[in-house]
PDB file of C-alpha atoms in Angstrom:
ATOM      1  CA  MET C  14      -8.598 -23.273  30.216  1.00  0.00           C
ATOM      2  CA  ARG C  15      -7.994 -22.429  26.583  1.00  0.00           C
ATOM      3  CA  TRP C  16      -9.969 -19.942  24.621  1.00  0.00           C
ATOM      4  CA  ASN C  17     -11.019 -20.937  21.147  1.00  0.00           C
ATOM      5  CA  ARG C  18      -9.750 -18.309  18.805  1.00  0.00           C
ATOM      6  CA  ARG C  19     -11.320 -17.867  15.405  1.00  0.00           C
ATOM      7  CA  TRP C  20      -8.886 -15.959  13.259  1.00  0.00           C
ATOM      8  CA  PRO C  21     -10.390 -14.142  10.290  1.00  0.00           C
ATOM      9  CA  GLU C  22      -9.982 -16.042   7.077  1.00  0.00           C
ATOM     10  CA  ARG C  23      -7.293 -14.658   4.849  1.00  0.00           C
ATOM     11  CA  LYS C  24      -8.729 -13.065   1.766  1.00  0.00           C
ATOM     12  CA  PRO C  25      -7.531 -15.002  -1.275  1.00  0.00           C
ATOM     13  CA  ARG C  26      -5.526 -13.041  -3.776  1.00  0.00           C
ATOM     14  CA  PRO C  27      -7.406 -12.273  -6.983  1.00  0.00           C
ATOM     15  CA  LYS C  28      -6.488 -14.350  -9.999  1.00  0.00           C
ATOM     16  CA  ALA C  29      -4.254 -12.625 -12.499  1.00  0.00           C
ATOM     17  CA  ARG C  30      -5.490 -12.555 -16.081  1.00  0.00           C
ATOM     18  CA  PRO C  31      -2.900 -13.520 -18.693  1.00  0.00           C
ATOM     19  CA  LEU C  32      -2.486 -10.943 -21.437  1.00  0.00           C
ATOM     20  CA  SER C  33      -1.491 -11.144 -25.049  1.00  0.00           C
ATOM     21  CA  LYS C  34       1.372  -8.956 -26.220  1.00  0.00           C
ATOM     22  CA  VAL C  35      -1.105  -6.576 -27.856  1.00  0.00           C
ATOM     23  CA  GLN C  36      -3.181  -6.284 -24.662  1.00  0.00           C
ATOM     24  CA  ARG C  37      -0.046  -5.739 -22.583  1.00  0.00           C
ATOM     25  CA  ASP C  38       1.254  -3.023 -24.908  1.00  0.00           C
ATOM     26  CA  VAL C  39      -2.111  -1.199 -24.890  1.00  0.00           C
ATOM     27  CA  ILE C  40      -2.183  -1.074 -21.076  1.00  0.00           C
ATOM     28  CA  LEU C  41       1.468  -0.079 -20.833  1.00  0.00           C
ATOM     29  CA  SER C  42       0.910   2.706 -23.357  1.00  0.00           C
ATOM     30  CA  LYS C  43      -1.945   4.121 -21.249  1.00  0.00           C
ATOM     31  CA  LEU C  44       0.217   4.052 -18.140  1.00  0.00           C
ATOM     32  CA  LEU C  45       3.097   5.798 -19.904  1.00  0.00           C
ATOM     33  CA  ASN C  46       0.772   8.434 -21.363  1.00  0.00           C
ATOM     34  CA  GLY C  47      -0.659   9.085 -17.903  1.00  0.00           C
ATOM     35  CA  ILE C  48       2.824   9.551 -16.481  1.00  0.00           C
ATOM     36  CA  GLU C  49       3.861  11.906 -19.292  1.00  0.00           C
ATOM     37  CA  SER C  50       0.764  14.061 -18.732  1.00  0.00           C
ATOM     38  CA  SER C  51       1.431  14.368 -14.992  1.00  0.00           C
ATOM     39  CA  PRO C  52       3.804  17.211 -13.993  1.00  0.00           C
ATOM     40  CA  VAL C  53       4.534  15.590 -10.625  1.00  0.00           C
ATOM     41  CA  LEU C  54       5.168  12.065 -11.899  1.00  0.00           C
ATOM     42  CA  THR C  55       7.410  13.415 -14.644  1.00  0.00           C
ATOM     43  CA  ALA C  56       9.414  15.543 -12.208  1.00  0.00           C
ATOM     44  CA  LEU C  57       9.806  12.601  -9.826  1.00  0.00           C
ATOM     45  CA  ASN C  58      11.220  10.350 -12.579  1.00  0.00           C
ATOM     46  CA  ILE C  59       8.342   7.876 -12.403  1.00  0.00           C
ATOM     47  CA  ARG C  60       8.152   5.163 -15.046  1.00  0.00           C
ATOM     48  CA  ALA C  61       6.034   2.089 -15.800  1.00  0.00           C
ATOM     49  CA  ARG C  62       7.163  -1.260 -17.140  1.00  0.00           C
ATOM     50  CA  ALA C  63       5.679  -4.686 -17.738  1.00  0.00           C
ATOM     51  CA  LEU C  64       7.252  -7.676 -16.018  1.00  0.00           C
ATOM     52  CA  ARG C  65       6.043 -11.256 -15.517  1.00  0.00           C
ATOM     53  CA  GLY C  66       2.383 -10.533 -16.190  1.00  0.00           C
ATOM     54  CA  ARG C  67       2.177  -7.391 -14.045  1.00  0.00           C
ATOM     55  CA  PHE C  68       2.880  -3.688 -14.457  1.00  0.00           C
ATOM     56  CA  TYR C  69       5.225  -1.944 -12.067  1.00  0.00           C
ATOM     57  CA  ILE C  70       5.310   1.756 -11.234  1.00  0.00           C
ATOM     58  CA  GLU C  71       8.878   2.720 -10.379  1.00  0.00           C
ATOM     59  CA  GLN C  72      10.773   5.827  -9.355  1.00  0.00           C
ATOM     60  CA  LEU C  73      14.299   6.362 -10.617  1.00  0.00           C
ATOM     61  CA  CYS C  74      16.378   7.663  -7.698  1.00  0.00           C
ATOM     62  CA  GLN C  75      20.022   8.651  -7.500  1.00  0.00           C
ATOM     63  CA  ASP C  76      22.214   6.031  -5.855  1.00  0.00           C
ATOM     64  CA  ASN C  77      25.075   8.116  -4.493  1.00  0.00           C
ATOM     65  CA  SER C  78      27.143   5.074  -3.555  1.00  0.00           C
ATOM     66  CA  ARG C  79      27.323   3.984  -7.202  1.00  0.00           C
ATOM     67  CA  ASP C  80      26.687   7.335  -8.917  1.00  0.00           C
ATOM     68  CA  GLU C  81      23.822   5.927 -10.965  1.00  0.00           C
ATOM     69  CA  LEU C  82      20.027   5.775 -10.996  1.00  0.00           C
ATOM     70  CA  GLU C  83      18.252   3.054  -9.032  1.00  0.00           C
ATOM     71  CA  ALA C  84      14.686   1.912  -9.743  1.00  0.00           C
ATOM     72  CA  VAL C  85      12.482   1.830  -6.628  1.00  0.00           C
ATOM     73  CA  ILE C  86       9.078   0.150  -6.971  1.00  0.00           C
ATOM     74  CA  ILE C  87       6.272   2.301  -5.551  1.00  0.00           C
ATOM     75  CA  GLY C  88       3.276   0.354  -6.876  1.00  0.00           C
ATOM     76  CA  ARG C  89       2.138  -2.494  -9.081  1.00  0.00           C
ATOM     77  CA  LEU C  90      -0.902  -3.312 -11.183  1.00  0.00           C
ATOM     78  CA  THR C  91      -2.250  -6.794 -11.779  1.00  0.00           C
ATOM     79  CA  PRO C  92      -4.722  -7.587 -14.607  1.00  0.00           C
ATOM     80  CA  LEU C  93      -7.799  -9.236 -13.076  1.00  0.00           C
ATOM     81  CA  VAL C  94      -9.811 -12.168 -14.390  1.00  0.00           C
ATOM     82  CA  THR C  95     -12.982 -10.530 -13.069  1.00  0.00           C
ATOM     83  CA  PRO C  96     -14.180  -7.940 -13.662  1.00  0.00           C
ATOM     84  CA  LYS C  97     -12.709  -8.154 -17.137  1.00  0.00           C
ATOM     85  CA  GLY C  98     -10.496  -5.278 -18.186  1.00  0.00           C
ATOM     86  CA  ARG C  99      -9.891  -4.089 -14.623  1.00  0.00           C
ATOM     87  CA  LEU C 100      -6.567  -3.962 -12.846  1.00  0.00           C
ATOM     88  CA  LEU C 101      -5.652  -4.136  -9.175  1.00  0.00           C
ATOM     89  CA  LEU C 102      -3.434  -1.303  -7.941  1.00  0.00           C
ATOM     90  CA  GLU C 103      -1.328  -2.207  -4.912  1.00  0.00           C
ATOM     91  CA  ALA C 104       1.312  -0.543  -2.753  1.00  0.00           C
ATOM     92  CA  GLU C 105       4.004  -2.336  -0.816  1.00  0.00           C
ATOM     93  CA  LYS C 106       4.273  -2.545   2.944  1.00  0.00           C
ATOM     94  CA  SER C 107       7.417  -3.711   4.690  1.00  0.00           C
ATOM     95  CA  ASN C 108       8.856  -7.187   4.077  1.00  0.00           C
ATOM     96  CA  GLY C 109       7.412  -7.465   0.598  1.00  0.00           C
ATOM     97  CA  ASN C 110       3.756  -7.457   1.684  1.00  0.00           C
ATOM     98  CA  TRP C 111       1.331  -5.760  -0.692  1.00  0.00           C
ATOM     99  CA  TYR C 112      -2.053  -4.225   0.026  1.00  0.00           C
ATOM    100  CA  GLU C 113      -4.892  -3.153  -2.214  1.00  0.00           C
ATOM    101  CA  VAL C 114      -5.237   0.533  -3.027  1.00  0.00           C
ATOM    102  CA  LYS C 115      -7.852   0.538  -5.757  1.00  0.00           C
ATOM    103  CA  THR C 116      -9.204  -1.392  -8.732  1.00  0.00           C
ATOM    104  CA  GLY C 117     -10.063   0.139 -12.084  1.00  0.00           C
ATOM    105  CA  PHE C 118      -8.884   0.711 -15.620  1.00  0.00           C
ATOM    106  CA  ALA C 119      -5.325   1.698 -16.504  1.00  0.00           C
ATOM    107  CA  LYS C 120      -5.990   5.385 -17.086  1.00  0.00           C
ATOM    108  CA  SER C 121      -7.983   5.940 -13.893  1.00  0.00           C
ATOM    109  CA  LEU C 122      -5.385   4.093 -11.820  1.00  0.00           C
ATOM    110  CA  ILE C 123      -2.395   6.039 -13.098  1.00  0.00           C
ATOM    111  CA  ASP C 124      -4.419   9.226 -12.520  1.00  0.00           C
ATOM    112  CA  HIS C 125      -4.976   8.032  -8.954  1.00  0.00           C
ATOM    113  CA  VAL C 126      -1.219   7.627  -8.510  1.00  0.00           C
ATOM    114  CA  ALA C 127      -0.575  11.095  -9.994  1.00  0.00           C
ATOM    115  CA  ASN C 128      -3.166  12.785  -7.753  1.00  0.00           C
ATOM    116  CA  ASP C 129      -2.251  10.971  -4.546  1.00  0.00           C
ATOM    117  CA  THR C 130      -2.645  13.241  -1.518  1.00  0.00           C
ATOM    118  CA  LYS C 131      -2.287  10.672   1.277  1.00  0.00           C
ATOM    119  CA  GLY C 132       1.373   9.875   0.720  1.00  0.00           C
ATOM    120  CA  THR C 133       0.842   6.323  -0.500  1.00  0.00           C
ATOM    121  CA  PHE C 134       2.912   7.147  -3.583  1.00  0.00           C
ATOM    122  CA  HIS C 135       4.200  10.715  -3.125  1.00  0.00           C
ATOM    123  CA  GLY C 136       1.570  12.934  -1.449  1.00  0.00           C
ATOM    124  CA  LEU C 137       1.773  15.816  -3.946  1.00  0.00           C
ATOM    125  CA  GLY C 138      -1.644  15.312  -5.523  1.00  0.00           C
ATOM    126  CA  THR C 139      -2.928  18.837  -4.898  1.00  0.00           C
ATOM    127  CA  LEU C 140       0.154  20.254  -6.609  1.00  0.00           C
ATOM    128  CA  ASN C 141      -0.263  17.891  -9.545  1.00  0.00           C
ATOM    129  CA  LYS C 142      -3.878  18.994 -10.045  1.00  0.00           C
ATOM    130  CA  SER C 143      -3.017  22.684  -9.884  1.00  0.00           C
ATOM    131  CA  LEU C 144      -0.218  22.272 -12.430  1.00  0.00           C
ATOM    132  CA  ALA C 145      -2.318  20.144 -14.751  1.00  0.00           C
ATOM    133  CA  SER C 146      -5.170  22.677 -14.716  1.00  0.00           C
ATOM    134  CA  GLY C 147      -2.842  25.674 -14.925  1.00  0.00           C
ATOM    135  CA  GLY C 148      -0.915  24.579 -17.981  1.00  0.00           C
ATOM    136  CA  ASN C 149       2.122  23.441 -15.992  1.00  0.00           C
ATOM    137  CA  GLN C 150       2.882  27.068 -15.034  1.00  0.00           C
ATOM    138  CA  ARG C 151       3.559  28.659 -11.663  1.00  0.00           C
ATOM    139  CA  LEU C 152       0.439  30.488 -10.472  1.00  0.00           C
ATOM    140  CA  PRO C 153       0.203  33.784  -8.528  1.00  0.00           C
ATOM    141  CA  ILE C 154      -0.329  33.214  -4.809  1.00  0.00           C
ATOM    142  CA  LYS C 155      -0.930  35.549  -1.855  1.00  0.00           C
ATOM    143  CA  ILE C 156       0.367  35.096   1.701  1.00  0.00           C
ATOM    144  CA  ASP C 157      -1.071  36.621   4.889  1.00  0.00           C
ATOM    145  CA  LYS C 158       0.474  37.271   8.310  1.00  0.00           C
ATOM    146  CA  GLU C 159      -0.552  33.826   9.597  1.00  0.00           C
ATOM    147  CA  PHE C 160       1.221  32.120   6.668  1.00  0.00           C
ATOM    148  CA  ASN C 161      -1.997  31.141   4.935  1.00  0.00           C
ATOM    149  CA  PHE C 162      -1.670  30.895   1.169  1.00  0.00           C
ATOM    150  CA  THR C 163      -4.407  31.490  -1.397  1.00  0.00           C
ATOM    151  CA  TYR C 164      -4.566  31.722  -5.182  1.00  0.00           C
ATOM    152  CA  GLU C 165      -4.914  35.310  -6.379  1.00  0.00           C
ATOM    153  CA  SER C 166      -7.329  34.408  -9.173  1.00  0.00           C
ATOM    154  CA  THR C 167      -9.800  32.313  -7.161  1.00  0.00           C
ATOM    155  CA  GLY C 168      -9.097  32.944  -3.480  1.00  0.00           C
ATOM    156  CA  GLU C 169      -8.873  29.189  -2.907  1.00  0.00           C
ATOM    157  CA  THR C 170      -6.589  27.954  -0.144  1.00  0.00           C
ATOM    158  CA  CYS C 171      -3.325  26.305  -1.191  1.00  0.00           C
ATOM    159  CA  SER C 172      -1.763  23.223   0.327  1.00  0.00           C
ATOM    160  CA  ALA C 173       1.764  23.505   1.703  1.00  0.00           C
ATOM    161  CA  GLN C 174       3.089  21.702  -1.376  1.00  0.00           C
ATOM    162  CA  GLU C 175       1.335  24.123  -3.735  1.00  0.00           C
ATOM    163  CA  ALA C 176       2.716  27.120  -1.823  1.00  0.00           C
ATOM    164  CA  LEU C 177       6.246  25.703  -1.827  1.00  0.00           C
ATOM    165  CA  TYR C 178       6.169  25.316  -5.596  1.00  0.00           C
ATOM    166  CA  HIS C 179       4.122  28.261  -6.852  1.00  0.00           C
ATOM    167  CA  PHE C 180       5.112  30.925  -4.293  1.00  0.00           C
ATOM    168  CA  PHE C 181       8.661  29.990  -3.287  1.00  0.00           C
ATOM    169  CA  GLY C 182       9.810  28.156  -6.408  1.00  0.00           C
ATOM    170  CA  VAL C 183      10.926  24.969  -4.644  1.00  0.00           C
ATOM    171  CA  PRO C 184      11.523  22.132  -7.173  1.00  0.00           C
ATOM    172  CA  ILE C 185       9.074  19.230  -7.065  1.00  0.00           C
ATOM    173  CA  PRO C 186      11.652  16.547  -6.096  1.00  0.00           C
ATOM    174  CA  VAL C 187      12.703  18.688  -3.115  1.00  0.00           C
ATOM    175  CA  ILE C 188       9.084  19.193  -2.033  1.00  0.00           C
ATOM    176  CA  ALA C 189       8.640  15.415  -2.035  1.00  0.00           C
ATOM    177  CA  GLU C 190      11.211  15.105   0.747  1.00  0.00           C
ATOM    178  CA  PRO C 191      11.212  13.656   3.297  1.00  0.00           C
ATOM    179  CA  SER C 192       9.391  10.877   1.442  1.00  0.00           C
ATOM    180  CA  GLY C 193       9.178   8.639   4.508  1.00  0.00           C
ATOM    181  CA  TRP C 194       7.005  11.186   6.313  1.00  0.00           C
ATOM    182  CA  TYR C 195       4.599  11.328   3.379  1.00  0.00           C
ATOM    183  CA  MET C 196       4.538   7.529   3.316  1.00  0.00           C
ATOM    184  CA  TYR C 197       3.246   7.535   6.892  1.00  0.00           C
ATOM    185  CA  HIS C 198       0.485   9.964   5.834  1.00  0.00           C
ATOM    186  CA  ARG C 199       1.877  12.979   7.644  1.00  0.00           C
ATOM    187  CA  THR C 200       0.357  16.273   6.530  1.00  0.00           C
ATOM    188  CA  PRO C 201       2.652  19.309   6.123  1.00  0.00           C
ATOM    189  CA  TRP C 202       1.781  22.894   7.005  1.00  0.00           C
ATOM    190  CA  ILE C 203       3.912  26.038   6.851  1.00  0.00           C
ATOM    191  CA  THR C 204       4.609  27.675  10.213  1.00  0.00           C
ATOM    192  CA  GLU C 205       7.297  30.261   9.440  1.00  0.00           C
ATOM    193  CA  VAL C 206       8.763  32.068   6.441  1.00  0.00           C
ATOM    194  CA  SER C 207      11.975  34.110   6.411  1.00  0.00           C
ATOM    195  CA  ASP C 208      11.830  37.777   5.419  1.00  0.00           C
ATOM    196  CA  ASP C 209      13.888  37.131   2.274  1.00  0.00           C
ATOM    197  CA  LEU C 210      11.616  34.164   1.315  1.00  0.00           C
ATOM    198  CA  ARG C 211      14.631  31.859   1.135  1.00  0.00           C
ATOM    199  CA  SER C 212      13.682  29.621   4.072  1.00  0.00           C
ATOM    200  CA  VAL C 213      10.390  27.932   4.973  1.00  0.00           C
ATOM    201  CA  LEU C 214       9.753  25.953   8.153  1.00  0.00           C
ATOM    202  CA  VAL C 215       7.240  23.140   7.652  1.00  0.00           C
ATOM    203  CA  ARG C 216       5.706  20.949  10.358  1.00  0.00           C
ATOM    204  CA  PHE C 217       4.445  17.453   9.587  1.00  0.00           C
ATOM    205  CA  ALA C 218       1.624  15.878  11.594  1.00  0.00           C
ATOM    206  CA  SER C 219      -0.519  12.733  11.552  1.00  0.00           C
ATOM    207  CA  ASN C 220      -4.266  12.689  12.114  1.00  0.00           C
ATOM    208  CA  THR C 221      -5.422   9.870  14.386  1.00  0.00           C
ATOM    209  CA  ILE C 222      -8.559   9.002  16.332  1.00  0.00           C
ATOM    210  CA  TYR C 223      -6.934  10.836  19.249  1.00  0.00           C
ATOM    211  CA  GLY C 224      -6.449  14.040  17.248  1.00  0.00           C
ATOM    212  CA  THR C 225      -3.494  15.620  15.463  1.00  0.00           C
ATOM    213  CA  ILE C 226      -0.066  14.386  16.523  1.00  0.00           C
ATOM    214  CA  PHE C 227       3.072  16.378  15.722  1.00  0.00           C
ATOM    215  CA  ARG C 228       5.592  14.192  13.909  1.00  0.00           C
ATOM    216  CA  GLY C 229       8.485  16.320  12.725  1.00  0.00           C
ATOM    217  CA  THR C 230       9.867  19.495  11.191  1.00  0.00           C
ATOM    218  CA  CYS C 231      11.518  20.058   7.838  1.00  0.00           C
ATOM    219  CA  LEU C 232      13.342  23.218   6.803  1.00  0.00           C
ATOM    220  CA  TYR C 233      13.155  24.026   3.104  1.00  0.00           C
ATOM    221  CA  THR C 234      15.902  26.529   2.326  1.00  0.00           C
ATOM    222  CA  ASN C 235      18.301  27.693  -0.367  1.00  0.00           C
ATOM    223  CA  MET C 236      20.726  29.264   2.118  1.00  0.00           C
ATOM    224  CA  HIS C 237      23.190  26.408   1.486  1.00  0.00           C
ATOM    225  CA  ASP C 238      24.842  26.047  -1.952  1.00  0.00           C
ATOM    226  CA  ASN C 239      22.283  28.570  -3.255  1.00  0.00           C
ATOM    227  CA  LYS C 240      19.826  25.829  -4.201  1.00  0.00           C
ATOM    228  CA  TRP C 241      16.702  24.576  -2.500  1.00  0.00           C
ATOM    229  CA  GLY C 242      17.059  21.608  -0.183  1.00  0.00           C
ATOM    230  CA  ALA C 243      14.872  19.812   2.384  1.00  0.00           C
ATOM    231  CA  TYR C 244      16.408  19.303   5.831  1.00  0.00           C
ATOM    232  CA  PRO C 245      14.622  17.352   8.597  1.00  0.00           C
ATOM    233  CA  ILE C 246      15.461  19.068  11.890  1.00  0.00           C
ATOM    234  CA  ARG C 247      16.016  17.471  15.274  1.00  0.00           C
ATOM    235  CA  PRO C 248      12.923  18.189  17.434  1.00  0.00           C
ATOM    236  CA  ASN C 249      14.737  20.133  20.161  1.00  0.00           C
ATOM    237  CA  GLN C 250      16.384  22.356  17.513  1.00  0.00           C
ATOM    238  CA  SER C 251      13.316  23.096  15.397  1.00  0.00           C
ATOM    239  CA  GLU C 252      11.703  25.937  17.346  1.00  0.00           C
ATOM    240  CA  ASN C 253      12.121  28.357  14.462  1.00  0.00           C
ATOM    241  CA  ILE C 254      14.073  29.023  11.265  1.00  0.00           C
ATOM    242  CA  ARG C 255      16.956  30.667  13.079  1.00  0.00           C
ATOM    243  CA  SER C 256      17.546  27.751  15.475  1.00  0.00           C
ATOM    244  CA  SER C 257      17.175  25.248  12.634  1.00  0.00           C
ATOM    245  CA  ILE C 258      19.766  26.951  10.432  1.00  0.00           C
ATOM    246  CA  SER C 259      22.152  27.377  13.385  1.00  0.00           C
ATOM    247  CA  TRP C 260      21.884  23.656  14.140  1.00  0.00           C
ATOM    248  CA  LEU C 261      22.486  22.741  10.489  1.00  0.00           C
ATOM    249  CA  GLU C 262      25.517  25.003  10.251  1.00  0.00           C
ATOM    250  CA  LYS C 263      27.078  23.314  13.289  1.00  0.00           C
ATOM    251  CA  ARG C 264      26.532  19.960  11.582  1.00  0.00           C
ATOM    252  CA  LYS C 265      27.883  21.231   8.241  1.00  0.00           C
ATOM    253  CA  TRP C 266      24.355  20.973   6.791  1.00  0.00           C
ATOM    254  CA  ASN C 267      23.869  17.303   7.626  1.00  0.00           C
ATOM    255  CA  SER C 268      20.192  16.987   8.518  1.00  0.00           C
ATOM    256  CA  TRP C 269      18.591  14.825  11.196  1.00  0.00           C
TER     257      TRP C 269
END
């Protein structure tokens, strides 16, 4: 006996609206202005360009094998026929499949990319907002014995990314690592800080319908080469900062 299966109909892709050169340049200008006004997008070497009727948001990353920058697409925008003037913002899954993130106008969409907190594009949205509102300056932060961080001026709680930047001085590109964990919507929180403030142990976890699931540990430290780096640690070596550094030293600072 065969069961009749009724698969859901595939949602047709929205029709792309052709643009004149003037219309294309206006949209591209808004995207570029939004990137330039975002401290996080600027620090992460994000750019926008028009190609074959769409707009692509790309990150320029160092390709160590060829000692040059490589453009990695992190999102694309498609002009829509309806509603007029709107664009479709999409992110890419594996195997070249794209999914809808949001529709809107150019400025609101690039702001959405800049303030992303889920990890769809980078996950540093709370840091971007604090920098944008604070004049792109590091802000005074307090830490308590439980490694909770708050702004001195307002008493508001900081995210792990805000604390890493404002309190410890970790550069934005280093905070964005490991990018794959952010992409899978894993939330970081600080669990240990060294006495000299040169090492920070950060756990990453995912929230599911079954609760919070631990997904990995990253050590942010400037103990090696005297510059901040992000080092994913093997689970059975990530109990604390001391065990993490010992494990890295044995591996000549090659992370997991």
